Amino acid sequence: ISNIQKRNAKERQDAAKYRSQSLAQNLLNVIDNLERAIASPSESEDAQNLKKGIEMVYESFLYALKEEGIEEIDALDQPFDPTLHHAVQTVPVEEGQEADLVVQVYQKGYKLKDRVLRPAMVIVSQ
C-alpha cells in the first residue's frame, strides 16, 4: 500500500509540473507564425506600426510561456544532442569549425522544465 501511495503522489506531482504541456504544444505554431510576421519586410509606416504591435504581443507571449516553465532550446553553435535536436541535414565541417555542431536552426525547439515539447530542427556539421 505504501508503494501505491508513493506512486500516486509522484503521478500527482508530475501532472502538476507538466500541466501546461498540452496547451504549450498547441501554441508552438502560434509562436512560429508570430516570428514569421516579425521577420517579414515592412516598408510602409502602417506596416511598421503593425509589426511593432505584433512584436509586443510576441514578447508578452514569450513571457507568459516562461512563467509556465516553457523555454526555447538553445541550439545554434551548440554540440548536437539527439535528445534536444532533430538533424534534418548535415554539412561538411568548415575550417576552424568543430564536427557535430549545430550550424543552423530550421525550426526552434522548446522544452517544458526538463521535458522536450518539440526538438529543434537543425543542420549539423560533420
mmCIF file of C-alpha atoms in Angstrom:
data_model
loop_
_atom_site.group_PDB
_atom_site.id
_atom_site.type_symbol
_atom_site.label_atom_id
_atom_site.label_comp_id
_atom_site.label_asym_id
_atom_site.label_seq_id
_atom_site.Cartn_x
_atom_site.Cartn_y
_atom_site.Cartn_z
ATOM 1 C CA ILE A 1 0.000 0.000 0.000
ATOM 2 C CA SER A 2 2.901 2.350 0.749
ATOM 3 C CA ASN A 3 4.290 1.907 -2.787
ATOM 4 C CA ILE A 4 0.889 2.655 -4.299
ATOM 5 C CA GLN A 5 0.611 5.851 -2.237
ATOM 6 C CA LYS A 6 4.119 6.928 -3.279
ATOM 7 C CA ARG A 7 3.388 6.230 -6.947
ATOM 8 C CA ASN A 8 0.097 8.147 -6.759
ATOM 9 C CA ALA A 9 1.835 11.084 -5.099
ATOM 10 C CA LYS A 10 4.528 11.102 -7.824
ATOM 11 C CA GLU A 11 1.882 10.956 -10.553
ATOM 12 C CA ARG A 12 0.077 13.948 -8.991
ATOM 13 C CA GLN A 13 3.360 15.879 -8.763
ATOM 14 C CA ASP A 14 4.182 15.140 -12.409
ATOM 15 C CA ALA A 15 0.668 16.116 -13.505
ATOM 16 C CA ALA A 16 1.031 19.457 -11.708
ATOM 17 C CA LYS A 17 4.578 20.006 -13.009
ATOM 18 C CA TYR A 18 3.633 19.369 -16.636
ATOM 19 C CA ARG A 19 0.038 20.636 -16.573
ATOM 20 C CA SER A 20 0.644 23.147 -19.364
ATOM 21 C CA GLN A 21 2.307 20.679 -21.753
ATOM 22 C CA SER A 22 -0.701 20.076 -23.990
ATOM 23 C CA LEU A 23 -1.562 23.770 -24.242
ATOM 24 C CA ALA A 24 2.063 24.693 -24.926
ATOM 25 C CA GLN A 25 2.379 22.148 -27.723
ATOM 26 C CA ASN A 26 -0.710 23.597 -29.379
ATOM 27 C CA LEU A 27 0.655 27.145 -29.095
ATOM 28 C CA LEU A 28 4.096 26.492 -30.609
ATOM 29 C CA ASN A 29 2.706 27.085 -34.116
ATOM 30 C CA VAL A 30 1.380 30.446 -32.927
ATOM 31 C CA ILE A 31 4.905 31.418 -31.836
ATOM 32 C CA ASP A 32 6.267 30.317 -35.229
ATOM 33 C CA ASN A 33 3.676 32.442 -37.044
ATOM 34 C CA LEU A 34 4.373 35.497 -34.879
ATOM 35 C CA GLU A 35 8.092 35.142 -35.642
ATOM 36 C CA ARG A 36 7.367 34.929 -39.381
ATOM 37 C CA ALA A 37 5.224 38.066 -39.170
ATOM 38 C CA ILE A 38 8.007 39.916 -37.354
ATOM 39 C CA ALA A 39 10.595 38.774 -39.914
ATOM 40 C CA SER A 40 8.509 39.869 -42.925
ATOM 41 C CA PRO A 41 9.522 43.088 -44.667
ATOM 42 C CA SER A 42 7.581 46.194 -43.688
ATOM 43 C CA GLU A 43 8.214 49.273 -45.756
ATOM 44 C CA SER A 44 5.201 51.475 -45.126
ATOM 45 C CA GLU A 45 4.615 53.280 -41.851
ATOM 46 C CA ASP A 46 1.385 51.342 -41.305
ATOM 47 C CA ALA A 47 3.213 48.043 -41.783
ATOM 48 C CA GLN A 48 5.946 49.118 -39.357
ATOM 49 C CA ASN A 49 3.351 50.083 -36.730
ATOM 50 C CA LEU A 50 1.588 46.751 -37.197
ATOM 51 C CA LYS A 51 4.928 44.960 -36.827
ATOM 52 C CA LYS A 52 5.591 46.813 -33.548
ATOM 53 C CA GLY A 53 2.243 45.640 -32.237
ATOM 54 C CA ILE A 54 2.999 42.057 -33.245
ATOM 55 C CA GLU A 55 6.385 42.296 -31.508
ATOM 56 C CA MET A 56 4.668 43.443 -28.299
ATOM 57 C CA VAL A 57 2.241 40.501 -28.464
ATOM 58 C CA TYR A 58 5.151 38.149 -29.169
ATOM 59 C CA GLU A 59 7.158 39.400 -26.171
ATOM 60 C CA SER A 60 4.110 39.078 -23.898
ATOM 61 C CA PHE A 61 3.516 35.592 -25.222
ATOM 62 C CA LEU A 62 7.113 34.514 -24.526
ATOM 63 C CA TYR A 63 6.927 35.985 -21.020
ATOM 64 C CA ALA A 64 3.730 34.049 -20.275
ATOM 65 C CA LEU A 65 5.298 30.815 -21.529
ATOM 66 C CA LYS A 66 8.433 31.414 -19.475
ATOM 67 C CA GLU A 67 6.291 31.894 -16.371
ATOM 68 C CA GLU A 68 4.946 28.367 -17.007
ATOM 69 C CA GLY A 69 8.481 26.963 -17.381
ATOM 70 C CA ILE A 70 8.412 26.810 -21.191
ATOM 71 C CA GLU A 71 11.588 27.977 -22.881
ATOM 72 C CA GLU A 72 13.312 27.824 -26.239
ATOM 73 C CA ILE A 73 16.009 25.179 -26.637
ATOM 74 C CA ASP A 74 19.355 26.891 -27.207
ATOM 75 C CA ALA A 75 20.633 25.115 -30.324
ATOM 76 C CA LEU A 76 22.754 27.360 -32.567
ATOM 77 C CA ASP A 77 26.510 26.736 -32.188
ATOM 78 C CA GLN A 78 25.816 24.046 -29.562
ATOM 79 C CA PRO A 79 27.037 20.437 -29.739
ATOM 80 C CA PHE A 80 24.424 18.241 -31.418
ATOM 81 C CA ASP A 81 22.287 16.486 -28.800
ATOM 82 C CA PRO A 82 19.756 13.971 -30.184
ATOM 83 C CA THR A 83 17.572 14.406 -27.097
ATOM 84 C CA LEU A 84 17.141 18.134 -27.861
ATOM 85 C CA HIS A 85 17.808 18.401 -31.597
ATOM 86 C CA HIS A 86 16.460 16.721 -34.718
ATOM 87 C CA ALA A 87 19.077 16.784 -37.503
ATOM 88 C CA VAL A 88 17.434 17.389 -40.874
ATOM 89 C CA GLN A 89 20.676 17.883 -42.780
ATOM 90 C CA THR A 90 24.435 17.663 -42.375
ATOM 91 C CA VAL A 91 27.045 19.901 -43.971
ATOM 92 C CA PRO A 92 30.815 19.467 -44.236
ATOM 93 C CA VAL A 93 32.855 20.974 -41.429
ATOM 94 C CA GLU A 94 34.287 24.349 -42.386
ATOM 95 C CA GLU A 95 37.806 25.415 -41.481
ATOM 96 C CA GLY A 96 38.082 26.177 -37.769
ATOM 97 C CA GLN A 97 34.706 24.579 -37.060
ATOM 98 C CA GLU A 98 34.033 21.540 -34.894
ATOM 99 C CA ALA A 99 32.187 18.427 -36.038
ATOM 100 C CA ASP A 100 28.753 17.599 -34.627
ATOM 101 C CA LEU A 101 27.958 21.257 -34.062
ATOM 102 C CA VAL A 102 24.574 22.848 -34.833
ATOM 103 C CA VAL A 103 25.292 25.379 -37.580
ATOM 104 C CA GLN A 104 21.723 26.420 -38.459
ATOM 105 C CA VAL A 105 18.271 26.128 -36.895
ATOM 106 C CA TYR A 106 15.345 25.465 -39.249
ATOM 107 C CA GLN A 107 12.691 25.381 -36.552
ATOM 108 C CA LYS A 108 13.112 26.350 -32.920
ATOM 109 C CA GLY A 109 12.638 23.716 -30.283
ATOM 110 C CA TYR A 110 11.004 24.175 -26.898
ATOM 111 C CA LYS A 111 11.008 22.423 -23.561
ATOM 112 C CA LEU A 112 8.782 22.481 -20.513
ATOM 113 C CA LYS A 113 11.053 22.406 -17.480
ATOM 114 C CA ASP A 114 13.115 19.248 -18.214
ATOM 115 C CA ARG A 115 10.750 17.736 -20.818
ATOM 116 C CA VAL A 116 11.173 18.373 -24.554
ATOM 117 C CA LEU A 117 7.964 19.660 -26.144
ATOM 118 C CA ARG A 118 9.430 19.901 -29.647
ATOM 119 C CA PRO A 119 13.047 19.222 -30.605
ATOM 120 C CA ALA A 120 14.858 21.898 -32.583
ATOM 121 C CA MET A 121 15.160 21.022 -36.287
ATOM 122 C CA VAL A 122 18.791 21.707 -37.134
ATOM 123 C CA ILE A 123 21.626 21.418 -39.632
ATOM 124 C CA VAL A 124 24.734 19.780 -38.166
ATOM 125 C CA SER A 125 28.387 19.964 -39.239
ATOM 126 C CA GLN A 126 30.159 16.666 -39.924
#
